[in-house]
Amino acid sequence: MVTPRPSIFEARKEQMFPLLNAAELARVRSFGELRHYDDGATVVSTGETGRGITVILRGNVVVMRRNDMGKLSPIVTHRAGGFMGELAQLAGRPSLTEGVAVGAVDAVVIRPERLRALLIAEAELGERMMRALILRRIALLESGAGGPVIIGAADDGDVLRLESFLNRNAHPHQRLDPNDDAEARALLERFHIDRATLPIVLCPTGELLRNPTEGALARCIGLVGRIDPDHLYDVCIVGAGPAGLSSAVYAGSEGLSVLALDGHAFGGQAGASSRIENYLGFPTGISGIALMARAYNQAQKFGVEMAIPDSVQSLGPAEDDGHITLKLAGDELVRARTLVIASGARYRRLPVVNIEAFESLSVHYWASPLEARLCADQEVVLVGGGNSAGQAIVFLSGHAAKVWVLLRGADIRAQMSRYLVERITQLPNVEVVTRANITALAGSGGHLEAVSWREDGSQAETTRPVRHLFLFIGADPNTGWLEGSGVALDAKGFVQTGAGAAATAGVLETSRPGVFAVGDVRCGSVKRVATAVGEGAQVVASLHSFLAARN
């Protein structure tokens, strides 16, 4: 009999809720404002923005979550020396929980900008507090507390789309299926919702969305807000993958005002990796989302403003003063002194008839726990032979009954790291088929039912009852938004930098002054996480040089 794994709340409660001693309380007081709350007063409300954290000096505060029926239930009670808040408060985003005073309470409210200053100035204390904020977010993710509630069938394509978006952005949420959940049915009756209109999303604020876009959902839960068009940033970074986040961390830590944009989620393709085992400093490996979440939180610690998801539509022509203007979706404008292009690449689509019909439900471009749950104990097909494919094969083999790996080449060792090849060859439920191409996909209503393929030189076609297809066949540069901008691209659409862009350009500088490129989007880049991170750090020196010359 398997012993249930303890929750993060049980396993790391002391780190999650540390108590500050008298000396530490005295030091944090200088970073905040003293407040008094009477018994029963609301200390913080769900959805309240810009609050920061609340350090309790006297009295108790009970923290509660609001469930899908709008009722409050307690999570923890903070006493003197404790503090309220989690990662959302680091960036001034909406609170996911409610806090109510039990007895008279004296507290220090530390606003987000002062909280970031505290975390940097008080290194040892800041480390304990930052760890607590991160662990509390993990606990909320485990329980779904404080986030939106998605109501719809588990295998609905739009439900999967919304869940995937929230998972990739590390935002807590719950999913209720009215087919087997009484609470979901009660909510539908309460709001007089026809099942034919599902899915719906109930936001923590009480707002109800009917099958929203990712952008609409992000605005409802406070992930993004309006950007001030009159504010001039030192640097705007387009893309929040390893290169973009590295640029953001180093630029923010060196005092530059930074805005980082991404149209989908932080982490890029690396964030979709089930496990990265050859990244320096992680001998036991780390999931892509965990590694990228650390970088994302680190950037926020240094005051980087995040706008995710927020898509860039175009880069405008150079202004008379040399400043850069970006046009975003929704006709928003961003102005900056410099620009770092870190927009990475888009996943390639397999050239098979009717593949679009299955992309919302059955065709996947990454392998996360959500996809693993969908294909548990089934046969799956994976196309690809690089390291990303290898990581996905190993991950999926632990969940699927069988993994068929289709290679267009003759040898899996051609593009995959040796450690992955050795591991895959030992997996009993993985079968590699070389020189194979998918010939047909069969199914209906967006649900895949069978995949057919043929090996080179063979007239025979293999067909297997497969409901989920995973594609890891590379990517193309995400540079469509640079059309007409004056930034030179190579024949394949990658951004040219250095001597290939202009005679006077630095290594990471493009053909346009003040515009730089890092990571997979750059012509000649090495497609590795470590290289992207290195370029992100390197480009900040170029930003300083450019800004100093302009000033």
Coordinates of C-alpha atoms in Angstrom, one line a residue:
M1 CA 0.0 0.0 0.0
V2 CA 1.5 3.4 -1.1
T3 CA 1.8 6.0 1.7
P4 CA 0.2 9.3 0.6
R5 CA 2.8 12.0 -0.1
P6 CA 2.5 14.9 2.5
S7 CA 1.3 18.2 1.2
I8 CA 3.7 21.1 1.0
F9 CA 1.7 22.7 3.8
E10 CA 2.4 19.7 6.1
A11 CA 6.0 19.1 5.0
R12 CA 7.4 22.6 5.1
K13 CA 5.0 24.5 7.4
E14 CA 7.8 26.0 9.5
Q15 CA 9.5 27.5 6.5
M16 CA 6.1 28.6 5.0
F17 CA 5.2 30.5 8.2
P18 CA 8.3 31.8 9.9
L19 CA 8.1 34.0 12.9
L20 CA 10.3 37.1 13.1
N21 CA 12.0 37.9 16.4
A22 CA 11.9 41.3 18.1
A23 CA 15.1 42.5 16.5
E24 CA 13.9 41.5 13.0
L25 CA 10.5 43.1 13.6
A26 CA 12.3 46.3 14.6
R27 CA 14.2 46.3 11.3
V28 CA 11.2 45.7 9.0
R29 CA 9.2 48.5 10.6
S30 CA 11.3 51.0 8.8
F31 CA 10.1 49.6 5.4
G32 CA 6.4 49.9 6.1
E33 CA 3.5 51.8 7.6
L34 CA 2.0 51.1 11.0
R35 CA -1.7 50.2 11.0
H36 CA -4.3 49.2 13.6
Y37 CA -7.3 46.9 13.1
D38 CA -10.2 46.3 15.4
D39 CA -11.5 42.9 16.2
G40 CA -13.3 41.5 13.1
A41 CA -11.9 44.1 10.7
T42 CA -10.8 43.0 7.2
V43 CA -7.0 43.3 7.0
V44 CA -6.8 42.3 3.3
S45 CA -9.6 41.4 0.8
T46 CA -9.5 38.9 -2.0
G47 CA -8.7 40.8 -5.2
E48 CA -7.1 43.8 -3.4
T49 CA -4.1 45.1 -5.4
G50 CA -0.9 46.9 -4.4
R51 CA -1.1 45.8 -0.8
G52 CA 2.2 44.1 -0.3
I53 CA 2.7 42.1 2.9
T54 CA 1.3 42.7 6.4
V55 CA 3.6 42.0 9.3
I56 CA 1.8 41.3 12.6
L57 CA 3.1 43.1 15.7
R58 CA 0.3 42.3 18.1
G59 CA -2.8 40.2 17.9
N60 CA -3.9 37.5 15.4
V61 CA -5.1 37.4 11.8
V62 CA -6.9 34.5 10.3
V63 CA -6.3 33.9 6.6
M64 CA -9.2 32.5 4.6
R65 CA -9.8 31.2 1.1
R66 CA -13.1 31.8 -0.8
N67 CA -14.4 28.6 -2.3
D68 CA -16.3 28.1 -5.5
M69 CA -19.6 28.8 -3.8
G70 CA -18.3 32.1 -2.3
K71 CA -17.9 30.8 1.2
L72 CA -14.8 31.5 3.3
S73 CA -12.8 28.7 5.0
P74 CA -9.7 29.2 7.1
I75 CA -6.2 28.4 5.9
V76 CA -3.9 29.5 8.7
T77 CA -3.9 32.0 11.6
H78 CA -0.9 34.4 11.8
R79 CA 0.2 35.6 15.2
A80 CA 2.6 38.3 16.4
G81 CA 5.9 37.9 14.4
G82 CA 4.2 36.3 11.4
F83 CA 3.4 38.0 8.1
M84 CA 0.6 37.7 5.5
G85 CA 1.2 37.5 1.8
E86 CA 2.5 35.3 -1.0
L87 CA 4.2 35.9 -4.4
A88 CA 1.3 37.9 -5.8
Q89 CA 2.1 40.7 -3.3
L90 CA 5.7 41.0 -4.6
A91 CA 4.4 42.6 -7.8
G92 CA 1.3 44.2 -6.3
R93 CA -1.1 41.8 -8.0
P94 CA -4.5 40.9 -6.5
S95 CA -4.6 39.1 -3.2
L96 CA -5.7 35.5 -3.6
T97 CA -6.9 35.2 0.1
E98 CA -8.8 37.2 2.7
G99 CA -7.4 38.3 6.1
V100 CA -9.6 39.1 9.2
A101 CA -8.4 40.5 12.6
V102 CA -9.0 38.3 15.6
G103 CA -8.9 40.7 18.5
A104 CA -7.1 44.0 18.2
V105 CA -4.3 43.9 15.7
D106 CA -1.3 46.2 15.2
A107 CA 0.7 45.6 12.0
V108 CA 3.2 47.0 9.5
V109 CA 2.0 47.1 5.9
I110 CA 5.0 46.9 3.5
R111 CA 4.0 48.0 0.0
P112 CA 5.4 46.0 -3.0
E113 CA 8.2 48.4 -3.9
R114 CA 9.3 48.6 -0.2
L115 CA 9.0 44.8 0.1
R116 CA 11.5 44.4 -2.8
A117 CA 13.8 46.9 -1.2
L118 CA 13.6 44.9 2.1
L119 CA 14.3 41.6 0.4
I120 CA 17.5 43.0 -1.1
A121 CA 18.7 45.1 1.8
E122 CA 18.1 42.4 4.5
A123 CA 19.8 39.5 2.7
E124 CA 19.4 36.7 5.4
L125 CA 15.9 37.8 6.5
G126 CA 14.9 38.5 2.9
E127 CA 15.9 34.9 2.0
R128 CA 13.6 33.5 4.6
M129 CA 10.7 35.8 3.6
M130 CA 11.2 35.1 -0.1
R131 CA 11.2 31.3 0.5
A132 CA 8.0 31.6 2.5
L133 CA 6.3 33.6 -0.3
I134 CA 7.3 30.9 -2.8
L135 CA 6.2 28.0 -0.6
R136 CA 2.8 29.7 0.0
R137 CA 2.2 30.0 -3.8
I138 CA 3.1 26.3 -4.2
A139 CA 0.6 25.4 -1.5
L140 CA -2.1 27.5 -3.3
L141 CA -1.2 25.7 -6.5
E142 CA -1.6 22.3 -4.8
S143 CA -5.1 23.2 -3.5
G144 CA -6.2 25.5 -6.2
A145 CA -7.1 28.0 -3.5
G146 CA -7.7 31.6 -4.4
G147 CA -7.7 31.1 -8.1
P148 CA -10.5 31.0 -10.8
V149 CA -12.8 28.0 -11.1
I150 CA -13.1 26.5 -14.6
I151 CA -16.4 24.6 -15.1
G152 CA -16.5 22.2 -18.1
A153 CA -15.8 18.7 -19.2
A154 CA -12.2 17.4 -18.5
D155 CA -11.7 16.5 -22.2
D156 CA -13.1 19.8 -23.6
G157 CA -10.5 21.5 -25.8
D158 CA -11.2 25.0 -24.4
V159 CA -11.0 23.6 -20.8
L160 CA -7.6 22.2 -21.7
R161 CA -6.5 25.4 -23.3
L162 CA -7.4 27.5 -20.2
E163 CA -5.9 25.0 -17.7
S164 CA -2.7 24.9 -19.7
F165 CA -2.5 28.6 -19.7
L166 CA -2.9 28.8 -15.9
N167 CA -0.5 26.0 -15.3
R168 CA 2.2 27.6 -17.5
N169 CA 1.8 30.8 -15.6
A170 CA 1.9 29.1 -12.2
H171 CA -1.5 30.4 -11.2
P172 CA -3.8 28.4 -8.8
H173 CA -7.1 27.3 -10.1
Q174 CA -9.8 24.6 -9.9
R175 CA -11.6 22.6 -12.5
L176 CA -15.0 21.2 -11.9
D177 CA -16.7 18.8 -14.3
P178 CA -20.5 19.0 -14.1
N179 CA -20.7 15.4 -15.4
D180 CA -19.4 14.1 -12.0
D181 CA -19.3 17.1 -9.6
A182 CA -22.3 18.2 -7.6
E183 CA -20.8 21.6 -6.8
A184 CA -20.3 22.3 -10.5
R185 CA -24.0 21.4 -11.2
A186 CA -25.0 23.7 -8.3
L187 CA -23.0 26.6 -9.8
L188 CA -24.6 26.1 -13.2
E189 CA -28.0 26.3 -11.6
R190 CA -27.1 29.3 -9.4
F191 CA -26.0 31.3 -12.5
H192 CA -28.7 29.8 -14.8
I193 CA -26.1 28.5 -17.3
D194 CA -26.8 26.2 -20.1
R195 CA -24.3 23.4 -20.4
A196 CA -24.1 24.0 -24.1
T197 CA -22.3 27.3 -23.4
L198 CA -19.5 25.7 -21.3
P199 CA -16.8 26.2 -20.4
I200 CA -17.2 29.1 -18.0
V201 CA -14.7 30.6 -15.6
L202 CA -15.7 32.1 -12.2
C203 CA -13.0 34.6 -11.2
P204 CA -12.2 35.3 -7.5
T205 CA -13.8 38.7 -7.8
G206 CA -17.1 37.0 -8.7
E207 CA -17.0 37.9 -12.4
L208 CA -18.2 35.2 -14.7
L209 CA -16.5 34.7 -18.1
R210 CA -17.9 32.5 -20.9
N211 CA -15.1 30.6 -22.7
P212 CA -12.7 33.5 -22.4
T213 CA -9.5 34.1 -24.3
E214 CA -6.3 33.8 -22.4
G215 CA -6.0 37.6 -22.4
A216 CA -9.5 38.1 -21.0
L217 CA -8.8 35.5 -18.3
A218 CA -5.5 37.2 -17.4
R219 CA -7.1 40.6 -17.0
C220 CA -9.9 39.1 -14.8
I221 CA -7.5 37.5 -12.4
G222 CA -5.1 40.5 -12.4
L223 CA -2.1 39.0 -14.2
V224 CA -2.0 42.0 -16.5
G225 CA -3.1 45.6 -16.3
R226 CA -2.9 48.6 -18.5
I227 CA 0.5 49.9 -19.4
D228 CA 1.2 53.6 -19.0
P229 CA 2.0 54.9 -22.6
D230 CA 3.7 57.9 -21.2
H231 CA 6.2 56.0 -19.1
L232 CA 9.7 55.6 -20.6
Y233 CA 11.4 52.4 -19.6
D234 CA 15.2 52.0 -19.8
V235 CA 14.7 48.7 -21.5
C236 CA 11.7 46.6 -22.9
I237 CA 12.3 42.9 -23.3
V238 CA 10.1 41.0 -25.7
G239 CA 10.0 37.3 -24.6
A240 CA 10.1 35.7 -21.2
G241 CA 12.0 32.5 -22.0
P242 CA 15.5 31.8 -20.5
A243 CA 17.2 34.6 -22.5
G244 CA 14.5 37.2 -21.8
L245 CA 14.3 36.4 -18.1
S246 CA 18.0 36.4 -17.7
S247 CA 18.1 39.9 -19.4
A248 CA 15.4 41.0 -17.0
V249 CA 17.1 39.7 -13.9
Y250 CA 20.5 41.3 -14.7
A251 CA 19.0 44.6 -15.9
G252 CA 16.7 44.9 -12.9
S253 CA 19.4 44.0 -10.4
E254 CA 21.6 46.8 -11.9
G255 CA 19.0 49.5 -11.4
L256 CA 17.4 49.7 -14.9
S257 CA 13.7 50.2 -15.2
V258 CA 12.5 47.1 -17.1
L259 CA 9.3 45.9 -18.7
A260 CA 9.2 42.2 -19.9
L261 CA 6.5 41.1 -22.3
D262 CA 5.4 37.7 -23.5
G263 CA 2.3 36.7 -25.4
H264 CA 1.7 33.4 -23.6
A265 CA 3.6 32.5 -20.4
F266 CA 7.0 32.9 -18.8
G267 CA 9.5 30.2 -19.6
G268 CA 9.3 29.8 -23.3
Q269 CA 10.1 26.4 -24.8
A270 CA 12.3 25.6 -21.8
G271 CA 9.3 26.1 -19.5
A272 CA 7.5 23.3 -21.3
S273 CA 10.3 20.8 -20.7
S274 CA 9.4 18.0 -18.3
R275 CA 12.9 17.7 -17.1
I276 CA 16.3 19.5 -17.7
E277 CA 19.2 17.4 -16.5
N278 CA 22.3 19.0 -18.1
Y279 CA 21.8 22.6 -16.8
L280 CA 24.8 23.7 -14.6
G281 CA 24.1 23.4 -10.9
F282 CA 21.2 20.9 -10.9
P283 CA 22.8 17.4 -10.7
T284 CA 19.5 15.7 -10.0
G285 CA 17.7 17.7 -12.8
I286 CA 14.9 20.2 -12.6
S287 CA 11.6 20.6 -14.5
G288 CA 11.6 23.5 -17.0
I289 CA 8.7 25.2 -15.3
A290 CA 10.4 25.1 -11.9
L291 CA 13.6 26.5 -13.3
M292 CA 11.8 29.3 -15.2
A293 CA 9.5 30.1 -12.2
R294 CA 12.6 30.8 -10.1
A295 CA 13.9 33.1 -12.7
Y296 CA 10.5 34.8 -13.0
N297 CA 10.3 35.4 -9.3
Q298 CA 13.9 36.6 -9.2
A299 CA 13.1 39.2 -11.8
Q300 CA 10.1 40.4 -9.9
K301 CA 12.3 40.7 -6.7
F302 CA 14.4 43.2 -8.6
G303 CA 11.5 45.3 -9.7
V304 CA 11.0 44.1 -13.2
E305 CA 7.5 44.8 -14.4
M306 CA 5.9 41.8 -16.1
A307 CA 3.1 42.0 -18.7
I308 CA 2.2 38.4 -19.4
P309 CA 0.3 37.6 -21.5
D310 CA 0.6 40.7 -23.7
S311 CA 1.5 40.3 -27.4
V312 CA 3.6 42.7 -29.3
Q313 CA 2.1 43.5 -32.7
S314 CA 4.9 45.7 -34.2
L315 CA 8.0 47.7 -33.6
G316 CA 7.6 51.2 -34.8
P317 CA 10.1 53.3 -36.7
A318 CA 12.8 55.2 -34.7
E319 CA 11.6 58.4 -33.1
D320 CA 13.4 61.7 -33.4
D321 CA 14.8 61.3 -29.9
G322 CA 15.9 57.7 -30.6
H323 CA 13.4 56.2 -28.3
I324 CA 11.6 52.9 -29.3
T325 CA 7.8 52.4 -29.5
L326 CA 6.1 49.1 -29.5
K327 CA 2.5 48.5 -30.4
L328 CA 0.7 45.9 -28.3
A329 CA -2.5 44.0 -28.8
G330 CA -5.4 46.2 -27.7
D331 CA -3.8 49.3 -29.2
E332 CA -1.5 49.8 -26.2
L333 CA 1.8 51.5 -26.7
V334 CA 5.1 50.9 -24.9
R335 CA 8.0 53.4 -25.0
A336 CA 11.6 52.5 -24.1
R337 CA 15.2 53.7 -24.5
T338 CA 16.4 50.2 -25.6
L339 CA 14.9 47.0 -26.7
V340 CA 15.9 43.4 -26.2
I341 CA 14.4 40.9 -28.7
A342 CA 14.1 37.5 -27.0
S343 CA 10.9 36.3 -28.7
G344 CA 12.3 32.9 -29.3
A345 CA 10.7 30.5 -31.8
R346 CA 7.2 29.1 -32.6
Y347 CA 6.6 25.3 -32.7
R348 CA 6.5 23.8 -36.1
R349 CA 3.3 22.2 -37.3
L350 CA 3.5 18.7 -38.9
P351 CA 2.5 18.9 -42.6
V352 CA -0.4 16.5 -42.4
V353 CA -3.9 17.1 -43.7
N354 CA -6.5 18.1 -41.1
I355 CA -4.0 18.4 -38.2
E356 CA -5.6 21.7 -37.2
A357 CA -8.8 19.9 -36.3
F358 CA -7.0 18.0 -33.5
E359 CA -4.7 20.7 -32.1
S360 CA -7.0 21.8 -29.2
L361 CA -7.5 18.3 -27.8
S362 CA -5.2 15.7 -29.1
V363 CA -2.0 17.3 -30.7
H364 CA 0.4 18.6 -28.1
Y365 CA 3.7 20.6 -28.4
W366 CA 4.9 20.0 -24.9
A367 CA 4.5 17.3 -22.2
S368 CA 3.4 18.6 -18.8
P369 CA 1.5 16.8 -16.0
L370 CA -1.7 18.0 -17.6
E371 CA -0.9 16.0 -20.8
A372 CA 0.4 13.1 -18.8
R373 CA -3.0 12.9 -17.0
L374 CA -4.8 12.9 -20.4
C375 CA -2.8 10.0 -21.8
A376 CA -2.5 7.8 -18.7
D377 CA -2.4 4.1 -19.6
Q378 CA -2.8 4.8 -23.3
E379 CA -0.6 4.5 -26.4
V380 CA 0.8 7.8 -27.6
V381 CA 2.9 8.8 -30.6
L382 CA 5.8 11.3 -30.4
V383 CA 7.5 12.8 -33.4
G384 CA 11.0 14.2 -32.9
G385 CA 14.6 13.3 -32.1
G386 CA 16.2 16.3 -30.3
N387 CA 16.7 16.8 -26.5
S388 CA 13.3 18.2 -26.0
A389 CA 11.8 15.1 -27.5
G390 CA 14.0 12.9 -25.4
Q391 CA 13.0 14.6 -22.2
A392 CA 9.3 14.2 -23.2
I393 CA 9.8 10.5 -24.1
V394 CA 11.3 9.8 -20.7
F395 CA 8.5 11.7 -18.9
L396 CA 5.6 10.2 -20.9
S397 CA 6.9 6.7 -20.5
G398 CA 6.1 6.9 -16.9
H399 CA 2.4 7.5 -17.6
A400 CA 1.5 6.1 -21.0
A401 CA 1.1 2.4 -21.7
K402 CA 3.3 2.7 -24.8
V403 CA 5.2 5.5 -26.5
W404 CA 5.8 5.2 -30.2
V405 CA 8.7 7.5 -31.2
L406 CA 8.8 8.4 -34.9
L407 CA 12.1 9.7 -36.4
R408 CA 12.5 11.1 -39.8
G409 CA 16.2 10.3 -39.6
A410 CA 18.0 7.0 -39.3
D411 CA 19.4 7.2 -35.8
I412 CA 18.1 8.6 -32.5
R413 CA 21.7 9.4 -31.5
A414 CA 22.1 12.0 -34.3
Q415 CA 20.6 15.0 -32.4
M416 CA 20.0 13.7 -28.9
S417 CA 22.3 13.8 -25.8
R418 CA 23.9 10.5 -24.9
Y419 CA 22.4 10.3 -21.4
L420 CA 18.9 10.6 -22.9
V421 CA 19.5 8.0 -25.6
E422 CA 20.8 5.5 -23.0
R423 CA 17.8 6.1 -20.8
I424 CA 15.3 5.7 -23.6
T425 CA 16.9 2.4 -24.8
Q426 CA 16.2 1.0 -21.3
L427 CA 12.5 1.9 -21.3
P428 CA 10.4 -1.3 -22.0
N429 CA 7.4 0.7 -23.2
V430 CA 9.1 2.9 -25.7
E431 CA 9.5 1.8 -29.4
V432 CA 11.6 3.9 -31.8
V433 CA 10.7 3.8 -35.5
T434 CA 13.3 5.3 -37.8
R435 CA 12.8 6.9 -41.2
A436 CA 9.1 7.2 -40.5
N437 CA 6.5 9.8 -41.5
I438 CA 2.9 10.2 -40.4
T439 CA 0.6 9.8 -43.3
A440 CA -2.9 10.2 -41.8
L441 CA -4.8 11.3 -38.6
A442 CA -8.3 9.9 -38.0
G443 CA -10.9 11.0 -35.6
S444 CA -13.9 13.3 -35.2
G445 CA -15.0 16.3 -33.1
G446 CA -11.4 17.2 -32.4
H447 CA -10.7 13.9 -30.8
L448 CA -7.9 11.8 -32.4
E449 CA -8.7 8.1 -32.7
A450 CA -5.9 6.7 -34.8
V451 CA -2.5 7.7 -36.2
S452 CA -1.0 6.1 -39.4
W453 CA 2.6 6.2 -40.5
R454 CA 4.9 4.7 -43.2
E455 CA 8.6 3.9 -43.1
D456 CA 10.8 5.0 -46.0
G457 CA 10.9 2.4 -48.8
S458 CA 7.9 0.5 -47.4
Q459 CA 4.5 0.3 -49.0
A460 CA 2.9 -1.0 -45.8
E461 CA 1.2 1.5 -43.5
T462 CA 1.1 1.1 -39.7
T463 CA -2.0 2.3 -37.9
R464 CA -2.4 2.4 -34.1
P465 CA -5.3 3.4 -31.9
V466 CA -3.8 6.6 -30.6
R467 CA -5.6 9.5 -29.0
H468 CA -2.7 11.8 -28.3
L469 CA 0.1 13.0 -30.6
F470 CA 3.2 14.9 -29.4
L471 CA 5.2 17.0 -31.8
F472 CA 8.8 18.0 -31.1
I473 CA 10.0 18.8 -34.6
G474 CA 11.7 22.1 -34.0
A475 CA 10.6 25.7 -34.3
D476 CA 10.8 28.7 -36.5
P477 CA 11.9 32.2 -35.3
N478 CA 9.1 34.4 -33.9
T479 CA 9.9 37.5 -35.8
G480 CA 6.8 38.3 -37.8
W481 CA 6.2 41.4 -35.5
L482 CA 9.5 42.9 -36.8
E483 CA 8.4 43.3 -40.4
G484 CA 9.1 46.8 -41.6
S485 CA 11.0 47.7 -38.4
G486 CA 14.4 48.1 -39.9
V487 CA 15.8 45.2 -38.0
A488 CA 17.7 42.9 -40.4
L489 CA 16.7 39.2 -40.6
D490 CA 18.5 36.4 -42.4
A491 CA 16.9 34.2 -45.1
K492 CA 15.2 32.0 -42.5
G493 CA 13.8 34.9 -40.5
F494 CA 16.3 34.9 -37.6
V495 CA 17.5 38.3 -36.3
Q496 CA 21.0 39.2 -37.5
T497 CA 23.4 40.6 -34.9
G498 CA 27.0 41.8 -34.9
A499 CA 29.0 42.2 -38.1
G500 CA 26.2 40.4 -40.0
A501 CA 23.8 43.1 -39.1
A502 CA 25.9 46.3 -39.4
A503 CA 29.6 47.1 -39.6
T504 CA 29.6 48.9 -36.2
A505 CA 27.2 46.6 -34.4
G506 CA 28.3 44.8 -31.2
V507 CA 28.0 41.0 -30.8
L508 CA 24.3 41.1 -29.7
E509 CA 23.3 44.4 -31.4
T510 CA 21.0 44.4 -34.4
S511 CA 21.1 46.6 -37.5
R512 CA 19.0 49.2 -35.6
P513 CA 20.7 51.3 -32.8
G514 CA 19.4 50.5 -29.3
V515 CA 17.9 47.2 -30.4
F516 CA 19.6 43.9 -29.3
A517 CA 18.7 40.2 -29.8
V518 CA 19.4 37.2 -27.6
G519 CA 18.5 33.5 -27.4
D520 CA 16.9 31.3 -30.0
V521 CA 15.6 34.2 -32.1
R522 CA 19.1 35.3 -32.9
C523 CA 20.9 34.1 -36.1
G524 CA 23.7 31.8 -35.2
S525 CA 22.6 31.2 -31.6
V526 CA 23.2 27.8 -29.9
K527 CA 19.8 26.3 -29.0
R528 CA 20.6 25.6 -25.3
V529 CA 19.1 27.0 -22.1
A530 CA 22.6 27.8 -20.7
T531 CA 23.6 29.7 -23.8
A532 CA 20.4 31.7 -23.8
V533 CA 20.9 32.6 -20.1
G534 CA 24.5 33.7 -20.8
E535 CA 23.4 35.9 -23.7
G536 CA 20.7 37.5 -21.5
A537 CA 23.4 38.4 -18.9
Q538 CA 25.8 39.5 -21.6
V539 CA 23.4 41.9 -23.3
V540 CA 23.0 44.0 -20.2
A541 CA 26.6 45.3 -20.5
S542 CA 25.7 46.5 -24.0
L543 CA 22.6 48.2 -22.7
H544 CA 24.6 50.2 -20.2
S545 CA 27.1 51.2 -22.9
F546 CA 24.4 52.3 -25.2
L547 CA 22.5 54.3 -22.5
A548 CA 25.7 55.9 -21.3
A549 CA 26.6 57.0 -24.8
R550 CA 23.1 58.5 -25.3
N551 CA 23.1 60.3 -22.0

